[in-house]
Each structure stands twice: as C-alpha cells, then as structure tokens.
C-alpha cells in the first residue's frame, strides 16, 4: 500500500491586493506573503461566514 504525500503551498498575494480582488473588508493586522507553507500550520484562508454567507478572512488549521 502506498503512502499519502502531504503537499506544501505558497501565498504570494499581499493582503490589500487579495482583499480588493475578493471584495473582502480590510481587517486589523497584516497578511504577508508566505512561501513553502507546511501541512499542520495555522494559515489564513478565505471562507464563507456561517451566519451571513459573506466571504471573510479567517485562521484555519
């Protein structure tokens, strides 16, 4: 049986550009580009708010 390979990914966009392209409200703090993000790392992700259905930036594991 073969093993499962975990991938890494990168976030190249700065937050103001990402927020503008996705029409996200600007939040406190700053999202900076990250390269070679390993699995099992807290990441910033865009998701739909459970209550409003609006897109929001959130920290996910």
Coordinates of N, CA, C and O in Angstrom, one line a residue:
X1 N 0.8 -1.2 0.0 CA 0.0 0.0 0.0 C 0.9 1.2 0.0 O 1.9 1.3 0.7
X2 N 0.6 2.2 -0.8 CA 1.3 3.4 -0.9 C 1.0 4.4 0.2 O 0.0 4.4 0.8
X3 N 2.0 5.3 0.4 CA 1.7 6.4 1.4 C 1.1 7.6 0.9 O 0.9 7.7 -0.4
X4 N 0.6 8.4 1.7 CA 0.0 9.7 1.3 C 1.0 10.8 1.4 O 1.7 11.0 2.4
X5 N 1.1 11.6 0.3 CA 2.1 12.6 0.3 C 1.4 13.9 0.7 O 0.3 14.3 0.1
X6 N 1.9 14.7 1.6 CA 1.4 16.0 2.0 C 2.0 17.1 1.2 O 3.3 17.1 1.0
X7 N 1.2 17.9 0.6 CA 1.8 19.0 -0.2 C 2.0 20.3 0.6 O 1.4 20.5 1.6
X8 N 2.8 21.1 0.0 CA 3.1 22.4 0.6 C 2.5 23.4 -0.4 O 2.3 23.1 -1.6
X9 N 2.3 24.6 0.0 CA 1.8 25.6 -0.9 C 2.3 27.0 -0.5 O 3.0 27.1 0.5
X10 N 2.0 28.0 -1.3 CA 2.5 29.3 -1.1 C 1.4 30.3 -1.2 O 0.4 30.1 -1.9
X11 N 1.5 31.4 -0.5 CA 0.6 32.6 -0.6 C 1.4 33.7 -1.1 O 2.3 34.2 -0.4
X12 N 1.2 34.1 -2.3 CA 2.0 35.2 -2.9 C 1.4 36.6 -2.8 O 2.1 37.5 -2.9
X13 N 0.1 36.6 -2.7 CA -0.6 37.9 -2.7 C -0.4 38.7 -1.4 O -0.6 38.1 -0.3
X14 N -0.3 40.0 -1.5 CA -0.3 40.8 -0.2 C -1.8 41.0 0.1 O -2.7 40.9 -0.7
X15 N -2.1 41.3 1.4 CA -3.5 41.4 1.8 C -4.3 42.4 1.1 O -5.4 42.1 0.7
X16 N -3.8 43.6 0.9 CA -4.6 44.6 0.2 C -5.0 44.2 -1.2 O -6.2 44.4 -1.6
X17 N -4.1 43.5 -1.9 CA -4.5 43.0 -3.3 C -5.5 41.9 -3.2 O -6.5 41.9 -4.0
X18 N -5.3 41.0 -2.2 CA -6.2 39.9 -2.1 C -7.6 40.4 -1.6 O -8.6 39.9 -2.2
X19 N -7.6 41.3 -0.7 CA -8.9 41.8 -0.2 C -9.6 42.5 -1.3 O -10.9 42.4 -1.5
X20 N -8.9 43.3 -2.1 CA -9.6 44.0 -3.2 C -10.1 43.0 -4.3 O -11.3 43.2 -4.8
X21 N -9.4 42.0 -4.6 CA -9.8 41.1 -5.7 C -11.0 40.2 -5.2 O -11.8 39.9 -6.0
X22 N -11.1 39.9 -3.9 CA -12.2 39.1 -3.4 C -13.3 40.0 -2.7 O -14.2 39.4 -2.2
X23 N -13.1 41.3 -2.8 CA -14.1 42.2 -2.1 C -14.2 41.9 -0.6 O -15.3 41.9 -0.1
X24 N -13.1 41.7 0.0 CA -13.1 41.5 1.5 C -12.9 42.8 2.2 O -12.2 43.6 1.8
X25 N -13.6 42.9 3.4 CA -13.3 44.1 4.2 C -11.9 44.0 4.7 O -11.4 42.9 5.0
X26 N -11.2 45.2 4.8 CA -9.9 45.2 5.4 C -10.0 45.0 6.9 O -10.7 45.6 7.6
X27 N -9.2 44.0 7.4 CA -9.2 43.6 8.8 C -8.0 44.2 9.5 O -7.0 44.6 8.8
X28 N -8.0 44.1 10.8 CA -6.8 44.6 11.5 C -5.7 43.5 11.3 O -5.9 42.4 11.0
X29 N -4.5 44.0 11.4 CA -3.3 43.1 11.2 C -3.0 43.1 9.7 O -3.6 43.7 8.9
X30 N -2.0 42.4 9.4 CA -1.5 42.4 8.0 C -1.2 40.9 7.6 O -0.6 40.2 8.4
X31 N -1.6 40.6 6.5 CA -1.4 39.3 5.9 C -0.1 39.5 5.0 O -0.1 40.3 4.1
X32 N 0.9 38.7 5.3 CA 2.1 38.8 4.5 C 2.3 37.6 3.6 O 1.9 36.5 4.0
X33 N 2.9 37.7 2.5 CA 3.2 36.5 1.7 C 4.0 35.5 2.4 O 4.8 35.8 3.2
X34 N 3.6 34.2 2.2 CA 4.3 33.1 2.9 C 4.7 32.1 1.8 O 3.8 31.7 1.0
X35 N 5.8 31.5 1.8 CA 6.3 30.6 0.8 C 6.6 29.3 1.5 O 7.1 29.2 2.6
X36 N 6.3 28.2 0.9 CA 6.6 26.8 1.4 C 5.9 26.5 2.7 O 6.5 26.1 3.7
X37 N 4.6 26.8 2.7 CA 3.8 26.6 4.0 C 3.6 25.1 4.2 O 3.1 24.4 3.3
X38 N 4.0 24.6 5.3 CA 3.9 23.1 5.6 C 2.6 22.7 6.1 O 1.8 23.5 6.7
X39 N 2.2 21.5 5.8 CA 0.9 20.9 6.4 C 1.0 21.0 8.0 O 2.1 21.0 8.6
X40 N -0.2 21.2 8.6 CA -0.2 21.3 10.0 C 0.1 22.7 10.6 O 0.5 22.8 11.7
X41 N 0.1 23.7 9.7 CA 0.4 25.0 10.1 C -0.9 25.9 10.1 O -1.7 25.7 9.2
X42 N -1.0 26.8 11.1 CA -2.1 27.7 11.0 C -1.9 28.6 9.8 O -0.8 29.1 9.5
X43 N -3.0 28.7 9.0 CA -2.9 29.5 7.8 C -4.1 30.5 7.7 O -5.1 30.3 8.4
X44 N -4.0 31.5 6.9 CA -5.1 32.4 6.7 C -5.8 31.9 5.5 O -5.2 31.5 4.5
X45 N -7.1 31.9 5.5 CA -7.9 31.3 4.5 C -9.2 32.1 4.3 O -9.7 32.7 5.3
X46 N -9.7 32.2 3.1 CA -10.9 32.9 2.8 C -12.0 31.8 2.9 O -11.9 30.8 2.3
X47 N -13.1 32.1 3.6 CA -14.2 31.2 3.7 C -15.5 32.0 3.8 O -15.5 33.2 4.0
X48 N -16.6 31.3 3.7 CA -17.9 32.0 3.9 C -18.3 32.0 5.4 O -18.2 31.0 6.0
X49 N -18.7 33.1 5.8 CA -19.2 33.3 7.2 C -20.5 32.4 7.4 O -21.4 32.5 6.5
X50 N -20.5 31.6 8.4 CA -21.6 30.7 8.6 C -23.0 31.4 8.7 O -24.0 30.9 8.3
X51 N -23.0 32.6 9.3 CA -24.2 33.3 9.6 C -24.7 34.2 8.4 O -25.8 34.1 8.0
X52 N -23.7 34.9 7.9 CA -24.1 35.9 6.9 C -23.9 35.4 5.4 O -24.4 36.0 4.5
X53 N -23.0 34.4 5.3 CA -22.7 33.9 3.9 C -21.7 34.8 3.2 O -21.3 34.5 2.1
X54 N -21.2 35.9 3.8 CA -20.2 36.7 3.2 C -18.9 36.1 3.3 O -18.6 35.3 4.2
X55 N -18.0 36.4 2.4 CA -16.6 36.0 2.4 C -15.9 36.7 3.6 O -16.1 37.9 3.8
X56 N -15.0 36.0 4.3 CA -14.2 36.6 5.3 C -12.9 35.9 5.4 O -12.7 34.8 4.9
X57 N -11.9 36.6 6.0 CA -10.6 36.0 6.1 C -10.5 35.4 7.5 O -10.9 36.1 8.5
X58 N -10.0 34.2 7.7 CA -10.0 33.5 9.0 C -8.8 32.7 9.1 O -8.1 32.4 8.1
X59 N -8.4 32.4 10.3 CA -7.2 31.5 10.5 C -7.8 30.1 10.7 O -8.7 29.8 11.4
X60 N -7.2 29.1 9.9 CA -7.6 27.7 9.9 C -6.4 26.9 10.2 O -5.3 27.2 9.8
X61 N -6.7 25.7 10.7 CA -5.6 24.7 11.0 C -5.7 23.6 9.9 O -6.7 23.1 9.5

